[in-house]
């Protein structure tokens, strides 16, 4: 007795799933950590927030890293803005005293005495 087997039948072929990338979320998280270590910068946190938002939309598997990247970069961006505003306020507060000499005489008023000998008696 012979059995007929179909030797041409193959196992079903499935399309390979594209590998999920999480480059945006990793980049956002790394930029957040670097901006903490590199001091108060402005451009690194902005790029990190943008990459984190893109990662939330494009990479659902790496949502946690994207959220942490957004949080770290937002905190550092807020710190940079607050620091810049503080420096502007301090600079504006000391601006009236910028043109005084060390002895309290305005610099323009001290010019007639340059090169002359002053005697007290």
JSON list of C-alpha atoms in Angstrom, two decimals:
[
{"chain": "A", "resi": 1, "resn": "UNK", "atom": "CA", "xyz": [0.00, 0.00, 0.00]},
{"chain": "A", "resi": 2, "resn": "UNK", "atom": "CA", "xyz": [1.38, 3.37, -0.91]},
{"chain": "A", "resi": 3, "resn": "UNK", "atom": "CA", "xyz": [0.45, 6.65, 0.67]},
{"chain": "A", "resi": 4, "resn": "UNK", "atom": "CA", "xyz": [0.48, 9.78, -1.31]},
{"chain": "A", "resi": 5, "resn": "UNK", "atom": "CA", "xyz": [2.21, 12.65, 0.34]},
{"chain": "A", "resi": 6, "resn": "UNK", "atom": "CA", "xyz": [2.33, 16.05, -1.13]},
{"chain": "A", "resi": 7, "resn": "UNK", "atom": "CA", "xyz": [5.98, 16.90, -0.99]},
{"chain": "A", "resi": 8, "resn": "UNK", "atom": "CA", "xyz": [5.47, 20.32, -2.52]},
{"chain": "A", "resi": 9, "resn": "UNK", "atom": "CA", "xyz": [3.43, 21.65, 0.42]},
{"chain": "A", "resi": 10, "resn": "UNK", "atom": "CA", "xyz": [5.45, 23.99, 2.62]},
{"chain": "A", "resi": 11, "resn": "UNK", "atom": "CA", "xyz": [4.94, 25.50, 6.00]},
{"chain": "A", "resi": 12, "resn": "UNK", "atom": "CA", "xyz": [3.14, 28.84, 5.87]},
{"chain": "A", "resi": 13, "resn": "UNK", "atom": "CA", "xyz": [5.45, 31.80, 5.45]},
{"chain": "A", "resi": 14, "resn": "UNK", "atom": "CA", "xyz": [4.83, 34.76, 7.72]},
{"chain": "A", "resi": 15, "resn": "UNK", "atom": "CA", "xyz": [6.16, 38.20, 7.05]},
{"chain": "A", "resi": 16, "resn": "UNK", "atom": "CA", "xyz": [8.90, 39.12, 9.46]},
{"chain": "A", "resi": 17, "resn": "UNK", "atom": "CA", "xyz": [7.94, 41.84, 11.91]},
{"chain": "A", "resi": 18, "resn": "UNK", "atom": "CA", "xyz": [10.06, 44.91, 11.51]},
{"chain": "A", "resi": 19, "resn": "UNK", "atom": "CA", "xyz": [12.38, 45.34, 14.42]},
{"chain": "A", "resi": 20, "resn": "UNK", "atom": "CA", "xyz": [11.01, 47.98, 16.75]},
{"chain": "A", "resi": 21, "resn": "UNK", "atom": "CA", "xyz": [13.47, 50.76, 17.19]},
{"chain": "A", "resi": 22, "resn": "UNK", "atom": "CA", "xyz": [13.61, 52.91, 20.25]},
{"chain": "A", "resi": 23, "resn": "UNK", "atom": "CA", "xyz": [16.24, 55.37, 19.09]},
{"chain": "A", "resi": 24, "resn": "UNK", "atom": "CA", "xyz": [14.19, 58.51, 19.71]},
{"chain": "A", "resi": 25, "resn": "UNK", "atom": "CA", "xyz": [13.37, 57.57, 23.29]},
{"chain": "A", "resi": 26, "resn": "UNK", "atom": "CA", "xyz": [16.96, 56.58, 24.06]},
{"chain": "A", "resi": 27, "resn": "UNK", "atom": "CA", "xyz": [18.22, 59.82, 22.53]},
{"chain": "A", "resi": 28, "resn": "UNK", "atom": "CA", "xyz": [15.72, 61.84, 24.57]},
{"chain": "A", "resi": 29, "resn": "UNK", "atom": "CA", "xyz": [16.74, 60.12, 27.80]},
{"chain": "A", "resi": 30, "resn": "UNK", "atom": "CA", "xyz": [20.46, 60.50, 27.07]},
{"chain": "A", "resi": 31, "resn": "UNK", "atom": "CA", "xyz": [20.04, 64.20, 26.25]},
{"chain": "A", "resi": 32, "resn": "UNK", "atom": "CA", "xyz": [18.18, 64.67, 29.53]},
{"chain": "A", "resi": 33, "resn": "UNK", "atom": "CA", "xyz": [21.00, 63.03, 31.49]},
{"chain": "A", "resi": 34, "resn": "UNK", "atom": "CA", "xyz": [23.69, 64.92, 29.59]},
{"chain": "A", "resi": 35, "resn": "UNK", "atom": "CA", "xyz": [21.94, 68.25, 30.13]},
{"chain": "A", "resi": 36, "resn": "UNK", "atom": "CA", "xyz": [21.98, 67.57, 33.89]},
{"chain": "A", "resi": 37, "resn": "UNK", "atom": "CA", "xyz": [25.72, 66.89, 33.81]},
{"chain": "A", "resi": 38, "resn": "UNK", "atom": "CA", "xyz": [26.60, 69.60, 31.30]},
{"chain": "A", "resi": 39, "resn": "UNK", "atom": "CA", "xyz": [24.99, 72.40, 33.27]},
{"chain": "A", "resi": 40, "resn": "UNK", "atom": "CA", "xyz": [22.22, 74.70, 32.25]},
{"chain": "A", "resi": 41, "resn": "UNK", "atom": "CA", "xyz": [22.11, 74.73, 28.49]},
{"chain": "A", "resi": 42, "resn": "UNK", "atom": "CA", "xyz": [19.24, 75.65, 26.22]},
{"chain": "A", "resi": 43, "resn": "UNK", "atom": "CA", "xyz": [19.60, 73.62, 23.04]},
{"chain": "A", "resi": 44, "resn": "UNK", "atom": "CA", "xyz": [20.08, 70.13, 24.50]},
{"chain": "A", "resi": 45, "resn": "UNK", "atom": "CA", "xyz": [16.82, 70.13, 26.50]},
{"chain": "A", "resi": 46, "resn": "UNK", "atom": "CA", "xyz": [14.85, 71.51, 23.56]},
{"chain": "A", "resi": 47, "resn": "UNK", "atom": "CA", "xyz": [16.16, 68.74, 21.32]},
{"chain": "A", "resi": 48, "resn": "UNK", "atom": "CA", "xyz": [15.46, 66.18, 24.06]},
{"chain": "A", "resi": 49, "resn": "UNK", "atom": "CA", "xyz": [11.84, 67.31, 24.49]},
{"chain": "A", "resi": 50, "resn": "UNK", "atom": "CA", "xyz": [11.26, 67.18, 20.74]},
{"chain": "A", "resi": 51, "resn": "UNK", "atom": "CA", "xyz": [12.77, 63.71, 20.48]},
{"chain": "A", "resi": 52, "resn": "UNK", "atom": "CA", "xyz": [10.73, 62.54, 23.48]},
{"chain": "A", "resi": 53, "resn": "UNK", "atom": "CA", "xyz": [7.48, 63.74, 21.93]},
{"chain": "A", "resi": 54, "resn": "UNK", "atom": "CA", "xyz": [8.37, 62.05, 18.66]},
{"chain": "A", "resi": 55, "resn": "UNK", "atom": "CA", "xyz": [9.18, 58.86, 20.55]},
{"chain": "A", "resi": 56, "resn": "UNK", "atom": "CA", "xyz": [5.78, 58.88, 22.29]},
{"chain": "A", "resi": 57, "resn": "UNK", "atom": "CA", "xyz": [4.06, 58.98, 18.93]},
{"chain": "A", "resi": 58, "resn": "UNK", "atom": "CA", "xyz": [6.28, 56.59, 16.99]},
{"chain": "A", "resi": 59, "resn": "UNK", "atom": "CA", "xyz": [7.60, 54.12, 19.57]},
{"chain": "A", "resi": 60, "resn": "UNK", "atom": "CA", "xyz": [4.87, 52.85, 21.90]},
{"chain": "A", "resi": 61, "resn": "UNK", "atom": "CA", "xyz": [7.08, 50.06, 23.26]},
{"chain": "A", "resi": 62, "resn": "UNK", "atom": "CA", "xyz": [9.58, 52.49, 24.77]},
{"chain": "A", "resi": 63, "resn": "UNK", "atom": "CA", "xyz": [7.05, 54.84, 26.33]},
{"chain": "A", "resi": 64, "resn": "UNK", "atom": "CA", "xyz": [8.73, 54.89, 29.76]},
{"chain": "A", "resi": 65, "resn": "UNK", "atom": "CA", "xyz": [12.08, 56.06, 28.44]},
{"chain": "A", "resi": 66, "resn": "UNK", "atom": "CA", "xyz": [10.38, 58.73, 26.34]},
{"chain": "A", "resi": 67, "resn": "UNK", "atom": "CA", "xyz": [8.44, 60.04, 29.34]},
{"chain": "A", "resi": 68, "resn": "UNK", "atom": "CA", "xyz": [11.56, 60.15, 31.50]},
{"chain": "A", "resi": 69, "resn": "UNK", "atom": "CA", "xyz": [13.41, 61.96, 28.72]},
{"chain": "A", "resi": 70, "resn": "UNK", "atom": "CA", "xyz": [10.63, 64.54, 28.44]},
{"chain": "A", "resi": 71, "resn": "UNK", "atom": "CA", "xyz": [10.53, 65.05, 32.22]},
{"chain": "A", "resi": 72, "resn": "UNK", "atom": "CA", "xyz": [14.31, 65.45, 32.62]},
{"chain": "A", "resi": 73, "resn": "UNK", "atom": "CA", "xyz": [14.62, 67.74, 29.63]},
{"chain": "A", "resi": 74, "resn": "UNK", "atom": "CA", "xyz": [11.64, 69.85, 30.73]},
{"chain": "A", "resi": 75, "resn": "UNK", "atom": "CA", "xyz": [13.12, 70.33, 34.20]},
{"chain": "A", "resi": 76, "resn": "UNK", "atom": "CA", "xyz": [16.49, 71.35, 32.78]},
{"chain": "A", "resi": 77, "resn": "UNK", "atom": "CA", "xyz": [14.84, 73.66, 30.22]},
{"chain": "A", "resi": 78, "resn": "UNK", "atom": "CA", "xyz": [12.83, 75.33, 32.98]},
{"chain": "A", "resi": 79, "resn": "UNK", "atom": "CA", "xyz": [16.04, 75.71, 35.01]},
{"chain": "A", "resi": 80, "resn": "UNK", "atom": "CA", "xyz": [17.82, 77.32, 32.06]},
{"chain": "A", "resi": 81, "resn": "UNK", "atom": "CA", "xyz": [14.95, 79.76, 31.50]},
{"chain": "A", "resi": 82, "resn": "UNK", "atom": "CA", "xyz": [14.73, 80.66, 35.20]},
{"chain": "A", "resi": 83, "resn": "UNK", "atom": "CA", "xyz": [18.51, 81.12, 35.35]},
{"chain": "A", "resi": 84, "resn": "UNK", "atom": "CA", "xyz": [18.48, 83.39, 32.30]},
{"chain": "A", "resi": 85, "resn": "UNK", "atom": "CA", "xyz": [15.64, 85.47, 33.75]},
{"chain": "A", "resi": 86, "resn": "UNK", "atom": "CA", "xyz": [17.50, 85.74, 37.06]},
{"chain": "A", "resi": 87, "resn": "UNK", "atom": "CA", "xyz": [20.63, 86.97, 35.29]},
{"chain": "A", "resi": 88, "resn": "UNK", "atom": "CA", "xyz": [18.60, 89.56, 33.38]},
{"chain": "A", "resi": 89, "resn": "UNK", "atom": "CA", "xyz": [17.02, 90.86, 36.59]},
{"chain": "A", "resi": 90, "resn": "UNK", "atom": "CA", "xyz": [20.37, 91.05, 38.40]},
{"chain": "A", "resi": 91, "resn": "UNK", "atom": "CA", "xyz": [21.97, 92.74, 35.40]},
{"chain": "A", "resi": 92, "resn": "UNK", "atom": "CA", "xyz": [19.15, 95.28, 35.18]},
{"chain": "A", "resi": 93, "resn": "UNK", "atom": "CA", "xyz": [19.39, 95.95, 38.93]},
{"chain": "A", "resi": 94, "resn": "UNK", "atom": "CA", "xyz": [23.13, 96.69, 38.74]},
{"chain": "A", "resi": 95, "resn": "UNK", "atom": "CA", "xyz": [22.98, 98.67, 35.49]},
{"chain": "A", "resi": 96, "resn": "UNK", "atom": "CA", "xyz": [22.70, 102.10, 37.21]},
{"chain": "A", "resi": 97, "resn": "UNK", "atom": "CA", "xyz": [25.95, 101.37, 39.06]},
{"chain": "A", "resi": 98, "resn": "UNK", "atom": "CA", "xyz": [27.85, 100.19, 35.97]},
{"chain": "A", "resi": 99, "resn": "UNK", "atom": "CA", "xyz": [29.35, 103.60, 35.20]},
{"chain": "A", "resi": 100, "resn": "UNK", "atom": "CA", "xyz": [30.53, 104.52, 38.70]},
{"chain": "A", "resi": 101, "resn": "UNK", "atom": "CA", "xyz": [34.17, 104.40, 39.55]},
{"chain": "A", "resi": 102, "resn": "UNK", "atom": "CA", "xyz": [35.53, 102.53, 42.53]},
{"chain": "A", "resi": 103, "resn": "UNK", "atom": "CA", "xyz": [35.35, 105.64, 44.70]},
{"chain": "A", "resi": 104, "resn": "UNK", "atom": "CA", "xyz": [31.71, 106.34, 43.85]},
{"chain": "A", "resi": 105, "resn": "UNK", "atom": "CA", "xyz": [32.45, 109.26, 41.51]},
{"chain": "A", "resi": 106, "resn": "UNK", "atom": "CA", "xyz": [30.88, 108.85, 38.07]},
{"chain": "A", "resi": 107, "resn": "UNK", "atom": "CA", "xyz": [33.55, 108.12, 35.48]},
{"chain": "A", "resi": 108, "resn": "UNK", "atom": "CA", "xyz": [32.70, 111.16, 33.37]},
{"chain": "A", "resi": 109, "resn": "UNK", "atom": "CA", "xyz": [33.09, 113.53, 36.34]},
{"chain": "A", "resi": 110, "resn": "UNK", "atom": "CA", "xyz": [36.56, 112.29, 37.21]},
{"chain": "A", "resi": 111, "resn": "UNK", "atom": "CA", "xyz": [38.03, 113.08, 33.78]},
{"chain": "A", "resi": 112, "resn": "UNK", "atom": "CA", "xyz": [38.89, 116.79, 34.47]},
{"chain": "A", "resi": 113, "resn": "UNK", "atom": "CA", "xyz": [41.17, 115.72, 37.31]},
{"chain": "A", "resi": 114, "resn": "UNK", "atom": "CA", "xyz": [43.21, 113.28, 35.27]},
{"chain": "A", "resi": 115, "resn": "UNK", "atom": "CA", "xyz": [46.83, 114.39, 34.99]},
{"chain": "A", "resi": 116, "resn": "UNK", "atom": "CA", "xyz": [46.61, 117.21, 37.54]},
{"chain": "A", "resi": 117, "resn": "UNK", "atom": "CA", "xyz": [48.10, 117.25, 40.98]},
{"chain": "A", "resi": 118, "resn": "UNK", "atom": "CA", "xyz": [45.65, 117.84, 43.75]},
{"chain": "A", "resi": 119, "resn": "UNK", "atom": "CA", "xyz": [46.94, 119.39, 46.92]},
{"chain": "A", "resi": 120, "resn": "UNK", "atom": "CA", "xyz": [45.01, 119.50, 50.11]},
{"chain": "A", "resi": 121, "resn": "UNK", "atom": "CA", "xyz": [46.98, 122.46, 51.57]}
]
